[in-house]
């Protein structure tokens, strides 16, 4: 039985360990599923004034795409999936991409102890409520500082 | 790679379709994991006065256990896992059982459209935040009335 056809792995490059990627990869291999990846950057006021915002975000997005490529290399992500860096609301971008790509499983990390971890928890919960498909939240180890 | 060692499937016999069970079974087979099951009954005032509550809940629990056994038979649940009917808070009972059994994955359904479905959604979200392990929320079909 093929569990899933197309899996979307949502990664937070700064905070998420490799556990969600490892689980997503294992399920993709088991199901012979396509594996796509999304990383979302939420703009904050510290990115600068509105005038320079587009340039700043463009540079951030470019750097993030390079990090995503390195992440894919390090975790041995298979070819054939979509790799995306989006700017906007984490929840909305994950859900929009899940719908657009017609994935049947979203995999994301769930932290619990740190400040940003709580945000991630909220994201996981928000995605859970809006998702058009199954959601696997992977318990991550504490971040090694 | 064995994805999981011990999976806990949380079922709501009245509302949940067979999708969560099918997914839990498929993952258990893939991982050669043990598969346990819990059904939680939340007491409501309609169960009667405190004096007769214990008798009423006892009868409800007994009937639910028979339904759980039928559910396991219908869905071809393997032997070897724990089968439990508990009375109390859905979230607390699922989390307590997950910790006690040291499971590494909780599987539960997530509804979105009906009254009880919203409750289930909240449960899924609450479990997600408190879980000591991974959580797979399975998108269920609309309930056939």
Tab-separated table of C-alpha atoms in Angstrom:
chain	number	residue	atom	x	y	z
A	1	UNK	CA	0.000	0.000	0.000
A	2	UNK	CA	1.319	3.415	-0.926
A	3	UNK	CA	0.672	5.641	2.070
A	4	UNK	CA	1.289	8.955	0.325
A	5	UNK	CA	1.862	10.273	-3.201
A	6	UNK	CA	3.350	13.709	-2.595
A	7	UNK	CA	4.822	14.988	0.677
A	8	UNK	CA	5.557	18.615	1.561
A	9	UNK	CA	8.319	19.116	4.128
A	10	UNK	CA	8.177	22.525	5.803
A	11	UNK	CA	11.560	23.483	7.229
A	12	UNK	CA	12.681	26.293	9.441
A	13	UNK	CA	16.375	26.350	8.623
A	14	UNK	CA	17.314	28.258	11.764
A	15	UNK	CA	15.389	26.242	14.332
A	16	UNK	CA	14.460	22.838	13.010
A	17	UNK	CA	16.844	19.952	13.415
A	18	UNK	CA	17.091	17.175	10.878
A	19	UNK	CA	14.393	14.983	12.470
A	20	UNK	CA	11.474	16.205	10.307
A	21	UNK	CA	13.584	15.771	7.160
A	22	UNK	CA	14.600	12.263	8.208
A	23	UNK	CA	10.981	11.245	8.860
A	24	UNK	CA	9.769	12.829	5.616
A	25	UNK	CA	12.508	11.048	3.673
A	26	UNK	CA	11.724	7.702	5.282
A	27	UNK	CA	7.998	8.003	4.546
A	28	UNK	CA	8.708	9.173	0.998
A	29	UNK	CA	10.952	6.154	0.407
A	30	UNK	CA	8.387	3.780	1.923
A	31	UNK	CA	5.565	5.238	-0.154
A	32	UNK	CA	7.644	5.895	-3.271
A	33	UNK	CA	6.280	9.424	-2.947
A	34	UNK	CA	7.477	12.712	-4.395
A	35	UNK	CA	9.059	14.933	-1.729
A	36	UNK	CA	8.862	18.723	-1.974
A	37	UNK	CA	10.226	21.308	0.436
A	38	UNK	CA	9.237	24.780	1.545
A	39	UNK	CA	10.985	27.342	3.725
A	40	UNK	CA	9.024	30.457	4.665
A	41	UNK	CA	10.500	33.781	5.747
A	42	UNK	CA	8.191	36.031	7.746
A	43	UNK	CA	9.081	39.703	7.219
A	44	UNK	CA	9.646	41.669	10.412
A	45	UNK	CA	10.051	45.451	10.893
A	46	UNK	CA	13.761	44.909	11.510
A	47	UNK	CA	14.167	44.184	7.807
A	48	UNK	CA	14.137	47.956	7.241
A	49	UNK	CA	11.927	50.717	5.911
A	50	UNK	CA	9.300	49.919	3.263
A	51	UNK	CA	11.422	51.648	0.622
A	52	UNK	CA	14.326	49.260	0.962
A	53	UNK	CA	12.264	46.257	1.953
A	54	UNK	CA	12.063	44.618	-1.462
A	55	UNK	CA	15.842	44.687	-1.933
A	56	UNK	CA	16.462	43.365	1.566
A	57	UNK	CA	13.921	40.561	1.206
A	58	UNK	CA	15.320	39.667	-2.200
A	59	UNK	CA	18.779	39.243	-0.704
A	60	UNK	CA	17.413	37.265	2.241
A	61	UNK	CA	15.458	35.008	-0.103
A	62	UNK	CA	18.520	34.397	-2.244
A	63	UNK	CA	20.609	33.467	0.789
A	64	UNK	CA	17.814	31.250	2.108
A	65	UNK	CA	17.577	29.435	-1.238
A	66	UNK	CA	21.310	28.660	-1.001
A	67	UNK	CA	20.744	27.354	2.535
A	68	UNK	CA	17.826	25.237	1.321
A	69	UNK	CA	20.049	23.736	-1.383
A	70	UNK	CA	22.716	22.961	1.208
A	71	UNK	CA	20.068	21.469	3.511
A	72	UNK	CA	18.845	19.262	0.656
A	73	UNK	CA	22.391	18.161	-0.060
A	74	UNK	CA	23.160	17.439	3.612
A	75	UNK	CA	19.947	15.463	4.124
A	76	UNK	CA	20.177	13.667	0.771
A	77	UNK	CA	16.839	14.970	-0.498
A	78	UNK	CA	15.899	13.222	-3.727
A	79	UNK	CA	15.508	15.152	-6.966
A	80	UNK	CA	12.075	15.515	-8.520
A	81	UNK	CA	10.372	17.560	-5.835
A	82	UNK	CA	9.715	21.282	-5.736
A	83	UNK	CA	12.048	23.432	-3.577
A	84	UNK	CA	10.660	26.776	-2.512
A	85	UNK	CA	11.526	29.779	-0.406
A	86	UNK	CA	8.526	32.022	0.159
A	87	UNK	CA	8.055	35.300	1.986
A	88	UNK	CA	4.889	35.815	4.014
A	89	UNK	CA	2.821	34.154	6.708
A	90	UNK	CA	4.252	30.724	7.522
A	91	UNK	CA	0.808	29.183	7.907
A	92	UNK	CA	-0.633	30.689	4.721
A	93	UNK	CA	2.387	29.888	2.573
A	94	UNK	CA	2.527	26.267	3.748
A	95	UNK	CA	-1.201	25.756	3.201
A	96	UNK	CA	-1.241	27.554	-0.142
A	97	UNK	CA	1.707	25.494	-1.384
A	98	UNK	CA	0.156	22.264	-0.066
A	99	UNK	CA	-2.995	23.020	-2.028
A	100	UNK	CA	-1.156	24.134	-5.168
A	101	UNK	CA	1.069	21.041	-5.231
A	102	UNK	CA	-1.851	18.808	-4.184
A	103	UNK	CA	0.239	17.091	-1.526
A	104	UNK	CA	-1.388	14.512	0.718
A	105	UNK	CA	0.964	14.915	3.683
A	106	UNK	CA	2.632	17.921	5.294
A	107	UNK	CA	5.590	17.194	7.590
A	108	UNK	CA	6.793	19.870	9.998
A	109	UNK	CA	8.696	20.175	13.237
A	110	UNK	CA	7.116	21.007	16.563
A	111	UNK	CA	9.157	22.617	19.306
A	112	UNK	CA	8.026	23.349	22.807
A	113	UNK	CA	10.608	24.980	25.003
A	114	UNK	CA	12.017	28.097	23.441
A	115	UNK	CA	10.537	31.404	22.380
A	116	UNK	CA	10.687	30.690	18.691
A	117	UNK	CA	9.682	27.152	19.473
A	118	UNK	CA	6.334	28.392	20.730
A	119	UNK	CA	5.832	30.198	17.447
A	120	UNK	CA	6.569	26.985	15.606
A	121	UNK	CA	4.091	25.202	17.829
A	122	UNK	CA	1.474	27.732	16.909
A	123	UNK	CA	2.334	27.329	13.264
A	124	UNK	CA	1.976	23.578	13.512
A	125	UNK	CA	-1.375	24.027	15.195
A	126	UNK	CA	-2.531	26.614	12.656
A	127	UNK	CA	-1.476	24.430	9.751
A	128	UNK	CA	-3.249	21.514	11.367
A	129	UNK	CA	-6.544	23.371	11.403
A	130	UNK	CA	-6.335	24.626	7.837
A	131	UNK	CA	-4.674	21.699	6.115
A	132	UNK	CA	-6.385	19.962	3.214
A	133	UNK	CA	-4.448	16.787	3.981
A	134	UNK	CA	-2.721	14.775	6.708
A	135	UNK	CA	-0.171	16.545	8.911
A	136	UNK	CA	2.754	14.886	10.667
A	137	UNK	CA	4.323	16.993	13.391
A	138	UNK	CA	7.734	15.682	14.305
A	139	UNK	CA	8.972	16.183	17.847
A	140	UNK	CA	12.364	17.822	17.539
A	141	UNK	CA	15.303	17.562	19.886
A	142	UNK	CA	16.222	20.674	21.814
A	143	UNK	CA	18.191	23.073	19.731
A	144	UNK	CA	21.922	22.843	20.285
A	145	UNK	CA	23.172	26.394	20.833
B	1	UNK	CA	14.822	2.093	8.637
B	2	UNK	CA	12.126	1.471	11.212
B	3	UNK	CA	10.151	4.711	11.435
B	4	UNK	CA	8.327	3.923	14.670
B	5	UNK	CA	8.384	1.291	17.418
B	6	UNK	CA	5.021	1.768	19.107
B	7	UNK	CA	2.023	3.658	17.704
B	8	UNK	CA	-1.014	4.841	19.649
B	9	UNK	CA	-4.204	5.198	17.596
B	10	UNK	CA	-6.782	7.449	19.250
B	11	UNK	CA	-10.268	6.710	17.962
B	12	UNK	CA	-13.589	8.426	18.438
B	13	UNK	CA	-15.937	5.583	17.627
B	14	UNK	CA	-18.887	7.873	16.933
B	15	UNK	CA	-17.202	10.389	14.669
B	16	UNK	CA	-13.998	9.040	13.235
B	17	UNK	CA	-14.065	7.151	9.963
B	18	UNK	CA	-11.641	4.358	9.213
B	19	UNK	CA	-8.978	6.608	7.639
B	20	UNK	CA	-6.886	7.101	10.809
B	21	UNK	CA	-6.979	3.352	11.494
B	22	UNK	CA	-5.938	2.566	7.929
B	23	UNK	CA	-3.002	4.984	8.102
B	24	UNK	CA	-1.940	3.733	11.546
B	25	UNK	CA	-2.097	0.130	10.325
B	26	UNK	CA	-0.074	0.907	7.201
B	27	UNK	CA	2.642	2.714	9.172
B	28	UNK	CA	2.694	-0.050	11.793
B	29	UNK	CA	3.164	-2.662	9.072
B	30	UNK	CA	5.878	-0.623	7.363
B	31	UNK	CA	7.734	-0.050	10.628
B	32	UNK	CA	6.984	-3.462	12.138
B	33	UNK	CA	5.682	-1.438	15.076
B	34	UNK	CA	3.356	-2.352	17.911
B	35	UNK	CA	-0.072	-0.748	17.508
B	36	UNK	CA	-2.152	0.220	20.546
B	37	UNK	CA	-5.557	1.879	20.630
B	38	UNK	CA	-7.371	4.246	22.950
B	39	UNK	CA	-10.944	5.502	23.017
B	40	UNK	CA	-11.795	8.232	25.524
B	41	UNK	CA	-15.247	9.038	26.872
B	42	UNK	CA	-15.697	12.541	28.258
B	43	UNK	CA	-18.367	12.585	30.981
B	44	UNK	CA	-21.122	15.159	30.502
B	45	UNK	CA	-23.874	16.254	32.912
B	46	UNK	CA	-26.396	14.315	30.832
B	47	UNK	CA	-24.929	11.118	32.209
B	48	UNK	CA	-26.975	11.696	35.356
B	49	UNK	CA	-26.632	12.772	38.949
B	50	UNK	CA	-23.323	12.213	40.765
B	51	UNK	CA	-24.904	9.419	42.788
B	52	UNK	CA	-25.636	7.257	39.784
B	53	UNK	CA	-22.734	8.468	37.692
B	54	UNK	CA	-20.350	5.625	38.465
B	55	UNK	CA	-22.900	2.977	37.426
B	56	UNK	CA	-23.798	4.855	34.247
B	57	UNK	CA	-20.165	5.395	33.270
B	58	UNK	CA	-19.382	1.772	34.023
B	59	UNK	CA	-22.124	0.640	31.634
B	60	UNK	CA	-21.004	3.133	28.983
B	61	UNK	CA	-17.404	1.973	29.323
B	62	UNK	CA	-18.424	-1.659	28.967
B	63	UNK	CA	-20.435	-0.928	25.830
B	64	UNK	CA	-17.588	1.161	24.415
B	65	UNK	CA	-15.115	-1.666	25.023
B	66	UNK	CA	-17.366	-3.987	22.997
B	67	UNK	CA	-17.447	-1.354	20.237
B	68	UNK	CA	-13.662	-1.038	20.366
B	69	UNK	CA	-13.347	-4.819	19.979
B	70	UNK	CA	-15.696	-4.728	16.974
B	71	UNK	CA	-13.738	-1.778	15.520
B	72	UNK	CA	-10.507	-3.761	15.903
B	73	UNK	CA	-12.088	-6.760	14.220
B	74	UNK	CA	-13.514	-4.680	11.351
B	75	UNK	CA	-10.229	-2.881	10.724
B	76	UNK	CA	-8.093	-5.995	11.180
B	77	UNK	CA	-6.058	-4.566	14.048
B	78	UNK	CA	-3.162	-6.857	14.910
B	79	UNK	CA	-2.922	-8.520	18.307
B	80	UNK	CA	-0.151	-7.488	20.679
B	81	UNK	CA	-1.132	-3.887	21.305
B	82	UNK	CA	-2.982	-2.417	24.251
B	83	UNK	CA	-6.706	-1.655	23.829
B	84	UNK	CA	-8.127	0.887	26.216
B	85	UNK	CA	-11.325	2.734	26.970
B	86	UNK	CA	-10.762	5.598	29.405
B	87	UNK	CA	-13.090	8.126	30.987
B	88	UNK	CA	-11.902	11.705	31.364
B	89	UNK	CA	-10.378	14.532	29.344
B	90	UNK	CA	-9.616	13.335	25.812
B	91	UNK	CA	-6.372	15.304	25.660
B	92	UNK	CA	-5.127	14.223	29.091
B	93	UNK	CA	-6.001	10.559	28.625
B	94	UNK	CA	-4.326	10.371	25.210
B	95	UNK	CA	-1.181	12.106	26.464
B	96	UNK	CA	-1.058	10.119	29.703
B	97	UNK	CA	-1.441	6.846	27.806
B	98	UNK	CA	1.151	7.905	25.222
B	99	UNK	CA	3.629	8.572	28.010
B	100	UNK	CA	2.769	5.414	29.941
B	101	UNK	CA	3.105	3.184	26.878
B	102	UNK	CA	6.159	5.131	25.668
B	103	UNK	CA	4.775	5.374	22.152
B	104	UNK	CA	6.696	7.342	19.541
B	105	UNK	CA	3.714	8.226	17.341
B	106	UNK	CA	0.122	9.218	18.083
B	107	UNK	CA	-2.350	8.936	15.189
B	108	UNK	CA	-5.696	10.702	15.397
B	109	UNK	CA	-8.380	12.046	13.127
B	110	UNK	CA	-8.976	15.710	12.426
B	111	UNK	CA	-12.414	16.897	11.372
B	112	UNK	CA	-13.350	20.377	10.350
B	113	UNK	CA	-16.999	20.796	9.542
B	114	UNK	CA	-19.272	19.523	12.267
B	115	UNK	CA	-19.855	20.550	15.839
B	116	UNK	CA	-18.151	17.563	17.336
B	117	UNK	CA	-15.584	17.827	14.602
B	118	UNK	CA	-14.479	21.181	15.979
B	119	UNK	CA	-14.011	19.547	19.349
B	120	UNK	CA	-11.889	16.881	17.720
B	121	UNK	CA	-9.884	19.582	15.990
B	122	UNK	CA	-9.229	21.192	19.334
B	123	UNK	CA	-8.255	17.842	20.762
B	124	UNK	CA	-5.823	17.250	17.932
B	125	UNK	CA	-4.332	20.681	18.522
B	126	UNK	CA	-4.173	20.184	22.296
B	127	UNK	CA	-2.541	16.779	21.901
B	128	UNK	CA	-0.085	18.276	19.462
B	129	UNK	CA	1.105	20.834	21.993
B	130	UNK	CA	1.468	18.368	24.862
B	131	UNK	CA	2.695	15.298	23.045
B	132	UNK	CA	6.008	13.724	23.991
B	133	UNK	CA	6.294	12.251	20.514
B	134	UNK	CA	5.327	12.684	16.849
B	135	UNK	CA	1.649	13.250	16.025
B	136	UNK	CA	-0.037	12.323	12.749
B	137	UNK	CA	-3.412	13.969	12.235
B	138	UNK	CA	-5.346	12.227	9.517
B	139	UNK	CA	-7.791	14.240	7.450
B	140	UNK	CA	-11.079	12.376	7.663
B	141	UNK	CA	-13.851	12.252	5.103
B	142	UNK	CA	-17.092	13.934	6.045
B	143	UNK	CA	-19.160	11.763	8.307
B	144	UNK	CA	-21.810	9.822	6.462
B	145	UNK	CA	-25.078	10.341	8.341
